[in-house]
Short mmCIF file of C-alpha atoms and ligand atoms in Angstrom, two decimals:
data_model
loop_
_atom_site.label_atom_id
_atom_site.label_comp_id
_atom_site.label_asym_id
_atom_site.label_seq_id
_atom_site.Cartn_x
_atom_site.Cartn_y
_atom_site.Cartn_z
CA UNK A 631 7.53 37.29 -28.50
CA UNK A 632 6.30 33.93 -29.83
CA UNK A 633 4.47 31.55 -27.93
CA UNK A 634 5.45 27.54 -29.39
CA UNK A 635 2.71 25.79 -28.10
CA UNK A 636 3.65 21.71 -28.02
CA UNK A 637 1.80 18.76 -26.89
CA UNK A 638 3.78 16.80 -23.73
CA UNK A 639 2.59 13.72 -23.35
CA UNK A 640 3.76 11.51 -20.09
CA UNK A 641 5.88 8.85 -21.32
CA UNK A 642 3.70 6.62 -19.24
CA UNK A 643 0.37 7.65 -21.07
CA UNK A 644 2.44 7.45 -24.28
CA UNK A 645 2.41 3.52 -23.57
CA UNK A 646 -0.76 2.98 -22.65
CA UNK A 647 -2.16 5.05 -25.82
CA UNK A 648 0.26 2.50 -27.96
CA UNK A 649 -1.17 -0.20 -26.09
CA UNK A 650 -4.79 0.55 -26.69
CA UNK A 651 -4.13 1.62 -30.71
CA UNK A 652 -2.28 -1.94 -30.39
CA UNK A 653 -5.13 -3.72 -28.94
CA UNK A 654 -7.68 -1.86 -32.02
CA UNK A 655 -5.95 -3.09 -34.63
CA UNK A 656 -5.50 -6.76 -32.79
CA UNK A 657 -9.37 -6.78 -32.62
CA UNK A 658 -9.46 -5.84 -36.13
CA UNK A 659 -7.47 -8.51 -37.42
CA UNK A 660 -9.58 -10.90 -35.35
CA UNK A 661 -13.13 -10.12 -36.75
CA UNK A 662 -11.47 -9.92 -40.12
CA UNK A 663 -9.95 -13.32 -39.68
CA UNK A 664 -13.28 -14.96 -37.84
CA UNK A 665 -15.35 -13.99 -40.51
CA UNK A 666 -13.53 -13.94 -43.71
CA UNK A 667 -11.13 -16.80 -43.29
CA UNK A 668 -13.30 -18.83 -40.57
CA UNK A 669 -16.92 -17.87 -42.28
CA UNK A 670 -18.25 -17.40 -38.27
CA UNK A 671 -21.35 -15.99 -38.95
CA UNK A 672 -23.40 -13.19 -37.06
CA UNK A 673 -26.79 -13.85 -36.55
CA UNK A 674 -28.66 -10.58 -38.39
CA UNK A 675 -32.36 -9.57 -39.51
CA UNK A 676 -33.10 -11.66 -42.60
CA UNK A 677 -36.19 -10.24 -43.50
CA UNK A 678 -39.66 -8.89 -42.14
CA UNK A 679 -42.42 -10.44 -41.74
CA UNK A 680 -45.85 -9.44 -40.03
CA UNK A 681 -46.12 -11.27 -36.90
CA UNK A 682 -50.27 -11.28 -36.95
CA UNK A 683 -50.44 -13.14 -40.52
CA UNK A 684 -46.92 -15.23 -40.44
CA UNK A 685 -49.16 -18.12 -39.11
CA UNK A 686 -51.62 -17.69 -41.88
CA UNK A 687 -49.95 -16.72 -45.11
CA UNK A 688 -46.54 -17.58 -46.62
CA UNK A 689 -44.22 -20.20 -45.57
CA UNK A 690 -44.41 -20.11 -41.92
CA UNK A 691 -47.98 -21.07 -42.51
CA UNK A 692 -47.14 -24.34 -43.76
CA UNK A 693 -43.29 -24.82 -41.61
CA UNK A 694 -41.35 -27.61 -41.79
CA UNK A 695 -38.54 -28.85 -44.50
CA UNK A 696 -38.47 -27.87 -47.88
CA UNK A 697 -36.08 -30.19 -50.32
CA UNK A 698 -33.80 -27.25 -52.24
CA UNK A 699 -31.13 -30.76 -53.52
CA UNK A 700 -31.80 -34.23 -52.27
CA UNK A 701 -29.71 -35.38 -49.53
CA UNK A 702 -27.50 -31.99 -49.85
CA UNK A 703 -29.63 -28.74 -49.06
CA UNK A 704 -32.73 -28.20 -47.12
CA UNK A 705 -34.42 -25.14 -45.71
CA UNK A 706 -36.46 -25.71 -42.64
CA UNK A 707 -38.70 -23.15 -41.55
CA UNK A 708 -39.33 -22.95 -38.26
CA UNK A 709 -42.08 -21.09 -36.00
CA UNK A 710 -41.70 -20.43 -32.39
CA UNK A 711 -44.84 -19.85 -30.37
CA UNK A 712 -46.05 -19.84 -26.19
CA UNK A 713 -44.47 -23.02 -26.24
CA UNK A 714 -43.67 -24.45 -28.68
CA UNK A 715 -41.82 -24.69 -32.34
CA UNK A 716 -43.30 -25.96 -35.32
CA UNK A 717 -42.43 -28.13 -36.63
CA UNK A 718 -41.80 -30.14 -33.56
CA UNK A 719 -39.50 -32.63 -35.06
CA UNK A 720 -37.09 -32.57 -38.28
CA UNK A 721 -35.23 -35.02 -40.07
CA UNK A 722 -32.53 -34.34 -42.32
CA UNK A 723 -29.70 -37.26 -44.06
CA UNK A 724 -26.00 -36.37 -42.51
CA UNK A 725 -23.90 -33.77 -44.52
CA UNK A 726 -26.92 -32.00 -45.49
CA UNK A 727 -26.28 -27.98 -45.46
CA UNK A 728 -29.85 -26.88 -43.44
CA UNK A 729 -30.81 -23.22 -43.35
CA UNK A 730 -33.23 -22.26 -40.89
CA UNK A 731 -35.15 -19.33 -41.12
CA UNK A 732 -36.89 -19.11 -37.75
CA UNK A 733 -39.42 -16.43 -36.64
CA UNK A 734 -42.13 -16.18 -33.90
CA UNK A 735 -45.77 -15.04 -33.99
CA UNK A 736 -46.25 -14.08 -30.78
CA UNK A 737 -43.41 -13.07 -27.87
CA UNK A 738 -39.29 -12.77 -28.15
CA UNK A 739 -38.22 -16.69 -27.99
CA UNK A 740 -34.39 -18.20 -28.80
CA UNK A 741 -33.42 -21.00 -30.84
CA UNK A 742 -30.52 -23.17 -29.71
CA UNK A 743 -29.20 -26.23 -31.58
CA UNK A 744 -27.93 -28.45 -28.82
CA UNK A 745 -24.14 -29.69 -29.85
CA UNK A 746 -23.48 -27.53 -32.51
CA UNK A 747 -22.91 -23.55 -32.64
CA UNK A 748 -26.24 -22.45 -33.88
CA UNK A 749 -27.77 -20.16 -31.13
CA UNK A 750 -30.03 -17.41 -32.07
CA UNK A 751 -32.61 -15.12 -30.95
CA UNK A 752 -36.24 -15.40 -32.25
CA UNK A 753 -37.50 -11.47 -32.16
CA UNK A 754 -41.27 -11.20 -33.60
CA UNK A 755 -41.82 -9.30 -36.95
CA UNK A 756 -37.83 -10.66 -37.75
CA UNK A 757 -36.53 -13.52 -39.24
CA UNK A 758 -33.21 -15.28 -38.40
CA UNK A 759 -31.58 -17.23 -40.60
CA UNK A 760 -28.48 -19.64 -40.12
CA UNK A 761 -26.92 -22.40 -41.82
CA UNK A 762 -25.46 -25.82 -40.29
CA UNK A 763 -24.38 -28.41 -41.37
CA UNK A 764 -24.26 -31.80 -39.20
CA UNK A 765 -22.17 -34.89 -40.17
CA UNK A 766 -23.07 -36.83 -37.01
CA UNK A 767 -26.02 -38.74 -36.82
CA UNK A 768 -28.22 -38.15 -34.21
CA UNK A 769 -31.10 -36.23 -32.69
CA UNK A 770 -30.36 -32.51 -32.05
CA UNK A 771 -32.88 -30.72 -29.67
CA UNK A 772 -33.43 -27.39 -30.67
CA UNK A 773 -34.53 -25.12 -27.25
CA UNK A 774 -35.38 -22.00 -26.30
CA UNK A 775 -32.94 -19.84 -24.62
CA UNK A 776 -35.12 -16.85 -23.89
CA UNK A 777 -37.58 -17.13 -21.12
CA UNK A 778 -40.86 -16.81 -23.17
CA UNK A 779 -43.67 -17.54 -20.21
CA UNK A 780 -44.69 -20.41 -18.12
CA UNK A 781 -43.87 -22.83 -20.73
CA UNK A 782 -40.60 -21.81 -21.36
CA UNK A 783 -38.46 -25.12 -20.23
CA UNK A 784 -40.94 -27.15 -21.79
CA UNK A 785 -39.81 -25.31 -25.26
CA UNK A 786 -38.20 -27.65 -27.59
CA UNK A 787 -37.84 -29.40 -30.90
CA UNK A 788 -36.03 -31.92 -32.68
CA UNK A 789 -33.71 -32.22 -35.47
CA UNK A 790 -33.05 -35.93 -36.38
CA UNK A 791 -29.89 -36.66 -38.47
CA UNK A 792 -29.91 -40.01 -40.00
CU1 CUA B 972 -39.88 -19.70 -25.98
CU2 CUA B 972 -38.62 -19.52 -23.96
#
């Protein structure tokens, strides 16, 4: 006496298992697509930095712009702080590729550049890093999108493109 043992599967549950390996490879395509072919990034850890001594040593000590080309490619380094980023106002020529590398001293903060797509979060000890690049002249407020304190709403910069 044999026993065949075989796997019956509902037609209906057949569907819904093609739907769902359907719907995996559709979200494959999609990251693959939004980052390869539309360079979308996602915000992740740069580097580390100490928190107690990013204020006093290395370039957070001294933030602001740094000239990498004339006209074409800055790096701005940017430190958030109960309330307030530093520095508190930017300017940069239009077309100008900008990489901020933004970190905080003290508290979890966010970093929002108003009009364009650069939103990230500021975690202490990490820094985040994104590029832009703005055509339009203008002035860009950068704000805080993480409620830091009292002096959250009152948390902004400025990014002038001329
Ligand atoms: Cu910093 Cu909210």
């Amino acid at each position: 006496m044999t026993t065949k043992q075989s796997m019956n599967i509902d037609p209906y549950e057949k569907n819904w298992i093609r739907l769902s390996i359907g719907l995996l490879i559709a979200f494959a395509i999609a990251v693959s697509v939004a980052g390869f072919a539309m360079g979308i990034q996602v915000p992740s850890p740069e580097q580390r930095v100490d928190p107690n001594t990013v204020a006093e040593s290395g370039p957070w000590a001294n933030p602001g712009l740094r000239t990498i080309q004339e006209g074409k490619k800055y790096e701005a380094y940017v430190l958030a702080q109960t309330w307030q980023f530093l520095p508190r106002e930017m300017t940069v020529p239009a077309g100008a590729e900008v990489t901020f590398y933004v970190t905080s001293k003290d508290v979890q903060h966010g970093f929002k550049l108003q009009n364009t797509n650069l939103n990230v979060q500021i975690v202490p000890g990490q820094v985040s890093k994104l590029t832009v690049t703005i055509d339009e002249p203008g002035r860009y407020d950068f704000i805080c999108t993480e409620y830091c304190g009292l002096g959250h709403a009152a948390m902004f910069g400025t990014l002038i493109v001329e």
